[in-house]
PDB file of C-alpha atoms in Angstrom:
ATOM      1  CA  UNK Y  12      23.741 138.934 118.503  1.00  0.00           C
ATOM      2  CA  UNK Y  13      20.428 140.875 118.498  1.00  0.00           C
ATOM      3  CA  UNK Y  14      21.101 141.613 114.819  1.00  0.00           C
ATOM      4  CA  UNK Y  15      20.637 137.988 113.840  1.00  0.00           C
ATOM      5  CA  UNK Y  16      17.488 135.854 114.003  1.00  0.00           C
ATOM      6  CA  UNK Y  17      18.890 133.786 116.638  1.00  0.00           C
ATOM      7  CA  UNK Y  18      17.846 132.900 120.376  1.00  0.00           C
ATOM      8  CA  UNK Y  19      21.364 132.540 121.937  1.00  0.00           C
ATOM      9  CA  UNK Y  20      21.697 129.667 124.685  1.00  0.00           C
ATOM     10  CA  UNK Y  21      25.201 129.691 125.015  1.00  0.00           C
ATOM     11  CA  UNK Y  22      28.559 131.623 123.653  1.00  0.00           C
ATOM     12  CA  UNK Y  23      32.060 130.240 124.098  1.00  0.00           C
ATOM     13  CA  UNK Y  24      35.579 131.299 122.827  1.00  0.00           C
ATOM     14  CA  UNK Y  25      36.817 128.868 120.241  1.00  0.00           C
ATOM     15  CA  UNK Y  26      39.708 130.519 118.448  1.00  0.00           C
ATOM     16  CA  UNK Y  27      41.788 133.569 118.326  1.00  0.00           C
ATOM     17  CA  UNK Y  28      43.681 133.801 115.040  1.00  0.00           C
ATOM     18  CA  UNK Y  29      42.914 136.143 112.070  1.00  0.00           C
ATOM     19  CA  UNK Y  30      39.482 136.454 113.811  1.00  0.00           C
ATOM     20  CA  UNK Y  31      38.073 135.936 117.141  1.00  0.00           C
ATOM     21  CA  UNK Y  32      35.763 133.156 116.787  1.00  0.00           C
ATOM     22  CA  UNK Y  33      32.881 132.064 119.333  1.00  0.00           C
ATOM     23  CA  UNK Y  34      31.016 128.814 119.160  1.00  0.00           C
ATOM     24  CA  UNK Y  35      27.405 129.950 119.629  1.00  0.00           C
ATOM     25  CA  UNK Y  36      24.370 127.622 120.399  1.00  0.00           C
ATOM     26  CA  UNK Y  37      20.929 128.638 119.957  1.00  0.00           C
ATOM     27  CA  UNK Y  38      17.860 127.520 121.823  1.00  0.00           C
ATOM     28  CA  UNK Y  39      17.055 124.577 119.344  1.00  0.00           C
ATOM     29  CA  UNK Y  40      20.650 123.235 119.777  1.00  0.00           C
ATOM     30  CA  UNK Y  41      22.093 124.544 116.505  1.00  0.00           C
ATOM     31  CA  UNK Y  42      25.608 125.526 116.648  1.00  0.00           C
ATOM     32  CA  UNK Y  43      27.054 128.694 114.898  1.00  0.00           C
ATOM     33  CA  UNK Y  44      30.491 130.177 114.418  1.00  0.00           C
ATOM     34  CA  UNK Y  45      30.294 134.196 115.405  1.00  0.00           C
ATOM     35  CA  UNK Y  46      33.404 135.721 113.764  1.00  0.00           C
ATOM     36  CA  UNK Y  47      34.694 139.104 115.045  1.00  0.00           C
ATOM     37  CA  UNK Y  48      36.987 140.086 112.204  1.00  0.00           C
ATOM     38  CA  UNK Y  49      40.442 141.793 112.905  1.00  0.00           C
ATOM     39  CA  UNK Y  50      40.414 145.289 112.148  1.00  0.00           C
ATOM     40  CA  UNK Y  51      42.494 146.012 108.956  1.00  0.00           C
ATOM     41  CA  UNK Y  52      42.898 142.467 107.915  1.00  0.00           C
ATOM     42  CA  UNK Y  53      40.156 142.323 105.273  1.00  0.00           C
ATOM     43  CA  UNK Y  54      37.908 144.965 103.982  1.00  0.00           C
ATOM     44  CA  UNK Y  55      34.170 144.633 104.295  1.00  0.00           C
ATOM     45  CA  UNK Y  56      34.089 143.947 100.330  1.00  0.00           C
ATOM     46  CA  UNK Y  57      36.611 141.202 100.787  1.00  0.00           C
ATOM     47  CA  UNK Y  58      34.735 139.606 103.701  1.00  0.00           C
ATOM     48  CA  UNK Y  59      31.372 139.937 101.709  1.00  0.00           C
ATOM     49  CA  UNK Y  60      32.920 138.344  98.591  1.00  0.00           C
ATOM     50  CA  UNK Y  61      34.236 135.474 100.928  1.00  0.00           C
ATOM     51  CA  UNK Y  62      30.857 134.666 102.227  1.00  0.00           C
ATOM     52  CA  UNK Y  63      29.075 135.006  98.909  1.00  0.00           C
ATOM     53  CA  UNK Y  64      31.473 132.226  97.446  1.00  0.00           C
ATOM     54  CA  UNK Y  65      30.966 130.017 100.547  1.00  0.00           C
ATOM     55  CA  UNK Y  66      27.162 130.499 100.075  1.00  0.00           C
ATOM     56  CA  UNK Y  67      27.480 129.437  96.426  1.00  0.00           C
ATOM     57  CA  UNK Y  68      29.745 126.371  97.286  1.00  0.00           C
ATOM     58  CA  UNK Y  69      27.298 125.275 100.097  1.00  0.00           C
ATOM     59  CA  UNK Y  70      24.297 125.653  97.888  1.00  0.00           C
ATOM     60  CA  UNK Y  71      25.956 123.384  95.182  1.00  0.00           C
ATOM     61  CA  UNK Y  72      26.802 120.541  97.694  1.00  0.00           C
ATOM     62  CA  UNK Y  73      30.331 121.418  98.890  1.00  0.00           C
ATOM     63  CA  UNK Y  74      30.401 120.859 102.737  1.00  0.00           C
ATOM     64  CA  UNK Y  75      31.476 124.313 103.751  1.00  0.00           C
ATOM     65  CA  UNK Y  76      30.042 126.532 106.717  1.00  0.00           C
ATOM     66  CA  UNK Y  77      26.876 128.534 105.352  1.00  0.00           C
ATOM     67  CA  UNK Y  78      26.696 132.303 105.989  1.00  0.00           C
ATOM     68  CA  UNK Y  79      23.864 133.249 108.193  1.00  0.00           C
ATOM     69  CA  UNK Y  80      22.195 136.472 106.966  1.00  0.00           C
ATOM     70  CA  UNK Y  81      21.285 139.059 109.664  1.00  0.00           C
ATOM     71  CA  UNK Y  82      17.822 140.540 110.137  1.00  0.00           C
ATOM     72  CA  UNK Y  83      18.925 143.342 107.804  1.00  0.00           C
ATOM     73  CA  UNK Y  84      19.554 140.592 105.056  1.00  0.00           C
ATOM     74  CA  UNK Y  85      23.174 140.968 104.732  1.00  0.00           C
ATOM     75  CA  UNK Y  86      26.172 138.495 105.783  1.00  0.00           C
ATOM     76  CA  UNK Y  87      28.096 141.319 107.567  1.00  0.00           C
ATOM     77  CA  UNK Y  88      27.237 143.738 110.354  1.00  0.00           C
ATOM     78  CA  UNK Y  89      29.327 146.710 111.427  1.00  0.00           C
ATOM     79  CA  UNK Y  90      29.080 146.670 115.184  1.00  0.00           C
ATOM     80  CA  UNK Y  91      30.702 150.107 116.311  1.00  0.00           C
ATOM     81  CA  UNK Y  92      33.481 149.767 113.659  1.00  0.00           C
ATOM     82  CA  UNK Y  93      33.960 146.129 114.069  1.00  0.00           C
ATOM     83  CA  UNK Y  94      32.776 143.739 111.391  1.00  0.00           C
ATOM     84  CA  UNK Y  95      30.924 140.688 112.343  1.00  0.00           C
ATOM     85  CA  UNK Y  96      29.780 137.612 110.425  1.00  0.00           C
ATOM     86  CA  UNK Y  97      27.953 134.466 111.589  1.00  0.00           C
ATOM     87  CA  UNK Y  98      28.354 130.887 109.971  1.00  0.00           C
ATOM     88  CA  UNK Y  99      26.837 127.511 110.526  1.00  0.00           C
ATOM     89  CA  UNK Y 100      29.306 125.339 112.881  1.00  0.00           C
ATOM     90  CA  UNK Y 101      30.359 122.128 111.117  1.00  0.00           C
ATOM     91  CA  UNK Y 102      30.766 118.938 112.788  1.00  0.00           C
ATOM     92  CA  UNK Y 103      33.764 116.725 112.309  1.00  0.00           C
ATOM     93  CA  UNK Y 104      37.455 115.832 113.173  1.00  0.00           C
ATOM     94  CA  UNK Y 105      40.375 117.747 111.610  1.00  0.00           C
ATOM     95  CA  UNK Y 106      42.370 115.791 109.207  1.00  0.00           C
ATOM     96  CA  UNK Y 107      45.385 116.374 111.370  1.00  0.00           C
ATOM     97  CA  UNK Y 108      47.666 119.146 112.815  1.00  0.00           C
ATOM     98  CA  UNK Y 109      50.286 121.301 111.148  1.00  0.00           C
ATOM     99  CA  UNK Y 110      53.628 119.758 111.481  1.00  0.00           C
ATOM    100  CA  UNK Y 111      52.366 116.684 113.122  1.00  0.00           C
ATOM    101  CA  UNK Y 112      52.343 113.094 111.607  1.00  0.00           C
ATOM    102  CA  UNK Y 113      49.033 111.987 110.270  1.00  0.00           C
ATOM    103  CA  UNK Y 114      46.834 109.821 112.558  1.00  0.00           C
ATOM    104  CA  UNK Y 115      44.667 108.431 110.192  1.00  0.00           C
ATOM    105  CA  UNK Y 116      44.481 104.484 109.221  1.00  0.00           C
ATOM    106  CA  UNK Y 117      43.386 104.720 105.351  1.00  0.00           C
ATOM    107  CA  UNK Y 118      45.560 107.584 104.042  1.00  0.00           C
ATOM    108  CA  UNK Y 119      44.970 106.627 100.480  1.00  0.00           C
ATOM    109  CA  UNK Y 120      41.163 106.351 100.768  1.00  0.00           C
ATOM    110  CA  UNK Y 121      41.036 109.604 102.976  1.00  0.00           C
ATOM    111  CA  UNK Y 122      43.132 111.619 100.397  1.00  0.00           C
ATOM    112  CA  UNK Y 123      40.966 110.278  97.490  1.00  0.00           C
ATOM    113  CA  UNK Y 124      37.884 111.698  99.245  1.00  0.00           C
ATOM    114  CA  UNK Y 125      39.792 114.864  99.969  1.00  0.00           C
ATOM    115  CA  UNK Y 126      41.003 115.314  96.320  1.00  0.00           C
ATOM    116  CA  UNK Y 127      37.467 114.613  94.962  1.00  0.00           C
ATOM    117  CA  UNK Y 128      35.985 117.246  97.297  1.00  0.00           C
ATOM    118  CA  UNK Y 129      38.502 119.644  96.556  1.00  0.00           C
ATOM    119  CA  UNK Y 130      38.041 119.190  92.743  1.00  0.00           C
ATOM    120  CA  UNK Y 131      34.421 119.901  93.466  1.00  0.00           C
ATOM    121  CA  UNK Y 132      35.220 122.978  95.057  1.00  0.00           C
ATOM    122  CA  UNK Y 133      37.088 124.162  92.229  1.00  0.00           C
ATOM    123  CA  UNK Y 134      34.855 122.950  89.498  1.00  0.00           C
ATOM    124  CA  UNK Y 135      31.891 124.836  91.062  1.00  0.00           C
ATOM    125  CA  UNK Y 136      33.887 127.956  91.491  1.00  0.00           C
ATOM    126  CA  UNK Y 137      34.722 127.994  87.679  1.00  0.00           C
ATOM    127  CA  UNK Y 138      31.174 127.784  86.755  1.00  0.00           C
ATOM    128  CA  UNK Y 139      29.915 130.617  89.123  1.00  0.00           C
ATOM    129  CA  UNK Y 140      29.361 133.841  87.724  1.00  0.00           C
ATOM    130  CA  UNK Y 141      30.808 136.332  90.364  1.00  0.00           C
ATOM    131  CA  UNK Y 142      29.175 139.558  90.989  1.00  0.00           C
ATOM    132  CA  UNK Y 143      31.075 142.622  89.800  1.00  0.00           C
ATOM    133  CA  UNK Y 144      31.570 143.861  93.481  1.00  0.00           C
ATOM    134  CA  UNK Y 145      33.778 140.508  94.140  1.00  0.00           C
ATOM    135  CA  UNK Y 146      37.205 141.060  95.311  1.00  0.00           C
ATOM    136  CA  UNK Y 147      39.734 138.743  96.862  1.00  0.00           C
ATOM    137  CA  UNK Y 148      43.502 138.664  96.867  1.00  0.00           C
ATOM    138  CA  UNK Y 149      45.436 137.143  94.186  1.00  0.00           C
ATOM    139  CA  UNK Y 150      47.970 134.277  94.984  1.00  0.00           C
ATOM    140  CA  UNK Y 151      49.412 134.606  91.614  1.00  0.00           C
ATOM    141  CA  UNK Y 152      53.164 134.825  90.703  1.00  0.00           C
ATOM    142  CA  UNK Y 153      53.496 138.431  92.002  1.00  0.00           C
ATOM    143  CA  UNK Y 154      51.178 137.561  94.861  1.00  0.00           C
ATOM    144  CA  UNK Y 155      53.682 134.691  96.090  1.00  0.00           C
ATOM    145  CA  UNK Y 156      57.009 136.033  94.675  1.00  0.00           C
ATOM    146  CA  UNK Y 157      56.711 139.267  93.626  1.00  0.00           C
ATOM    147  CA  UNK Y 158      58.327 142.494  95.482  1.00  0.00           C
ATOM    148  CA  UNK Y 159      55.195 143.076  97.270  1.00  0.00           C
ATOM    149  CA  UNK Y 160      53.529 139.622  97.809  1.00  0.00           C
ATOM    150  CA  UNK Y 161      50.270 139.211  99.468  1.00  0.00           C
ATOM    151  CA  UNK Y 162      51.715 138.628 102.942  1.00  0.00           C
ATOM    152  CA  UNK Y 163      54.347 141.238 102.826  1.00  0.00           C
ATOM    153  CA  UNK Y 164      58.261 140.631 102.004  1.00  0.00           C
ATOM    154  CA  UNK Y 165      58.642 137.356 103.930  1.00  0.00           C
ATOM    155  CA  UNK Y 166      62.434 137.585 103.070  1.00  0.00           C
ATOM    156  CA  UNK Y 167      62.828 140.585 105.337  1.00  0.00           C
ATOM    157  CA  UNK Y 168      61.614 139.261 108.494  1.00  0.00           C
ATOM    158  CA  UNK Y 169      63.652 140.549 111.276  1.00  0.00           C
ATOM    159  CA  UNK Y 170      64.107 137.082 112.861  1.00  0.00           C
ATOM    160  CA  UNK Y 171      66.037 135.969 109.872  1.00  0.00           C
ATOM    161  CA  UNK Y 172      69.950 135.888 109.828  1.00  0.00           C
ATOM    162  CA  UNK Y 173      71.578 136.981 106.532  1.00  0.00           C
ATOM    163  CA  UNK Y 174      72.367 133.462 105.549  1.00  0.00           C
ATOM    164  CA  UNK Y 175      68.676 132.402 106.111  1.00  0.00           C
ATOM    165  CA  UNK Y 176      67.487 135.387 104.239  1.00  0.00           C
ATOM    166  CA  UNK Y 177      69.956 134.521 101.285  1.00  0.00           C
ATOM    167  CA  UNK Y 178      68.341 130.882 101.168  1.00  0.00           C
ATOM    168  CA  UNK Y 179      64.708 132.203 101.133  1.00  0.00           C
ATOM    169  CA  UNK Y 180      65.489 134.794  98.512  1.00  0.00           C
ATOM    170  CA  UNK Y 181      67.027 132.180  96.443  1.00  0.00           C
ATOM    171  CA  UNK Y 182      64.071 129.828  97.087  1.00  0.00           C
ATOM    172  CA  UNK Y 183      61.835 132.680  96.150  1.00  0.00           C
ATOM    173  CA  UNK Y 184      63.472 133.392  92.805  1.00  0.00           C
ATOM    174  CA  UNK Y 185      63.604 129.669  91.980  1.00  0.00           C
ATOM    175  CA  UNK Y 186      59.816 129.209  92.592  1.00  0.00           C
ATOM    176  CA  UNK Y 187      59.112 132.429  90.443  1.00  0.00           C
ATOM    177  CA  UNK Y 188      61.036 131.079  87.499  1.00  0.00           C
ATOM    178  CA  UNK Y 189      59.303 127.865  87.930  1.00  0.00           C
ATOM    179  CA  UNK Y 190      55.950 129.308  87.948  1.00  0.00           C
ATOM    180  CA  UNK Y 191      56.728 131.466  84.977  1.00  0.00           C
ATOM    181  CA  UNK Y 192      57.699 128.478  82.866  1.00  0.00           C
ATOM    182  CA  UNK Y 193      54.648 126.458  83.869  1.00  0.00           C
ATOM    183  CA  UNK Y 194      51.957 129.420  84.244  1.00  0.00           C
ATOM    184  CA  UNK Y 195      50.315 128.576  80.984  1.00  0.00           C
ATOM    185  CA  UNK Y 196      49.914 124.830  81.993  1.00  0.00           C
ATOM    186  CA  UNK Y 197      48.505 125.324  85.283  1.00  0.00           C
ATOM    187  CA  UNK Y 198      44.894 125.667  86.511  1.00  0.00           C
ATOM    188  CA  UNK Y 199      44.175 129.036  87.803  1.00  0.00           C
ATOM    189  CA  UNK Y 200      41.156 130.096  89.598  1.00  0.00           C
ATOM    190  CA  UNK Y 201      39.368 130.669  93.019  1.00  0.00           C
ATOM    191  CA  UNK Y 202      41.091 128.689  95.697  1.00  0.00           C
ATOM    192  CA  UNK Y 203      40.916 128.281  99.286  1.00  0.00           C
ATOM    193  CA  UNK Y 204      44.707 128.987  99.928  1.00  0.00           C
ATOM    194  CA  UNK Y 205      44.776 127.697 103.536  1.00  0.00           C
ATOM    195  CA  UNK Y 206      44.164 123.871 103.266  1.00  0.00           C
ATOM    196  CA  UNK Y 207      45.952 123.183 106.238  1.00  0.00           C
ATOM    197  CA  UNK Y 208      44.929 119.940 108.019  1.00  0.00           C
ATOM    198  CA  UNK Y 209      43.075 121.692 110.823  1.00  0.00           C
ATOM    199  CA  UNK Y 210      40.896 123.371 108.191  1.00  0.00           C
ATOM    200  CA  UNK Y 211      39.822 119.862 106.664  1.00  0.00           C
ATOM    201  CA  UNK Y 212      37.217 118.112 108.664  1.00  0.00           C
ATOM    202  CA  UNK Y 213      36.288 114.729 108.223  1.00  0.00           C
ATOM    203  CA  UNK Y 214      33.046 112.898 109.257  1.00  0.00           C
ATOM    204  CA  UNK Y 215      32.518 109.537 107.863  1.00  0.00           C
ATOM    205  CA  UNK Y 216      33.057 109.771 104.084  1.00  0.00           C
ATOM    206  CA  UNK Y 217      32.455 113.400 104.093  1.00  0.00           C
ATOM    207  CA  UNK Y 218      35.171 115.981 103.693  1.00  0.00           C
ATOM    208  CA  UNK Y 219      34.513 119.496 104.890  1.00  0.00           C
ATOM    209  CA  UNK Y 220      36.338 122.597 104.480  1.00  0.00           C
ATOM    210  CA  UNK Y 221      36.493 125.540 106.866  1.00  0.00           C
ATOM    211  CA  UNK Y 222      38.166 128.870 107.321  1.00  0.00           C
ATOM    212  CA  UNK Y 223      38.173 130.568 104.137  1.00  0.00           C
ATOM    213  CA  UNK Y 224      39.798 133.879 105.292  1.00  0.00           C
ATOM    214  CA  UNK Y 225      42.532 133.720 102.890  1.00  0.00           C
ATOM    215  CA  UNK Y 226      40.601 132.434  99.803  1.00  0.00           C
ATOM    216  CA  UNK Y 227      41.318 134.071  96.498  1.00  0.00           C
ATOM    217  CA  UNK Y 228      42.494 133.650  93.080  1.00  0.00           C
ATOM    218  CA  UNK Y 229      45.620 131.280  92.578  1.00  0.00           C
ATOM    219  CA  UNK Y 230      47.057 128.059  91.090  1.00  0.00           C
ATOM    220  CA  UNK Y 231      44.752 125.215  92.103  1.00  0.00           C
ATOM    221  CA  UNK Y 232      47.949 123.024  93.170  1.00  0.00           C
ATOM    222  CA  UNK Y 233      48.390 125.608  95.864  1.00  0.00           C
ATOM    223  CA  UNK Y 234      45.605 123.996  97.584  1.00  0.00           C
ATOM    224  CA  UNK Y 235      46.863 120.357  97.210  1.00  0.00           C
ATOM    225  CA  UNK Y 236      50.370 121.226  98.255  1.00  0.00           C
ATOM    226  CA  UNK Y 237      49.245 123.081 101.233  1.00  0.00           C
ATOM    227  CA  UNK Y 238      47.322 119.910 102.405  1.00  0.00           C
ATOM    228  CA  UNK Y 239      50.212 117.864 101.719  1.00  0.00           C
ATOM    229  CA  UNK Y 240      52.938 119.742 103.228  1.00  0.00           C
ATOM    230  CA  UNK Y 241      50.858 121.030 106.305  1.00  0.00           C
TER     231      UNK Y 241
END
């Protein structure tokens, strides 16, 4: 923590998923997310690209965590081979939980606000001139349904029986054909790629997005579908 301009008052474990995340509070009462990145999950270049994009979104009025530069001036520090970054901690309540019924009164109004916020995120991303060093995974046709998708050959999961595997392969092939038929019509660009309900925060009429670990290039409907299904 000494590598960042923070006087730490408390540090509490908040989550253990792709990264280990601590909620840090400084002497002034400001809250931050300290992320210890899982070794081998994302390269330094990918994490730097994620943080540069988030900084651009935040600067242009999208409610996302703001990366905090270290004393050295960068967004990432290498601590004995472990990559570490710090972001502002956003207040708000999650839109919901994966696989649980939505517990919101005004669904139509809430999803209108969500759609507007997501559209703004996508529009700003299209206007942004990315640095040449920018690198993120592609959730394109091959990244979703090709022989080596981003998250690996999911149809080879050892927990699947043969009949389940056949169903998943058939669904994969059907999705691939549908994407190939519609690819020219679909909006494609930078996406969050993990807009599950826990990653959408509500505070009054504000919609906020957190957890950009899986962000990359993809079909914009991917973001919409994720929120509706999960």
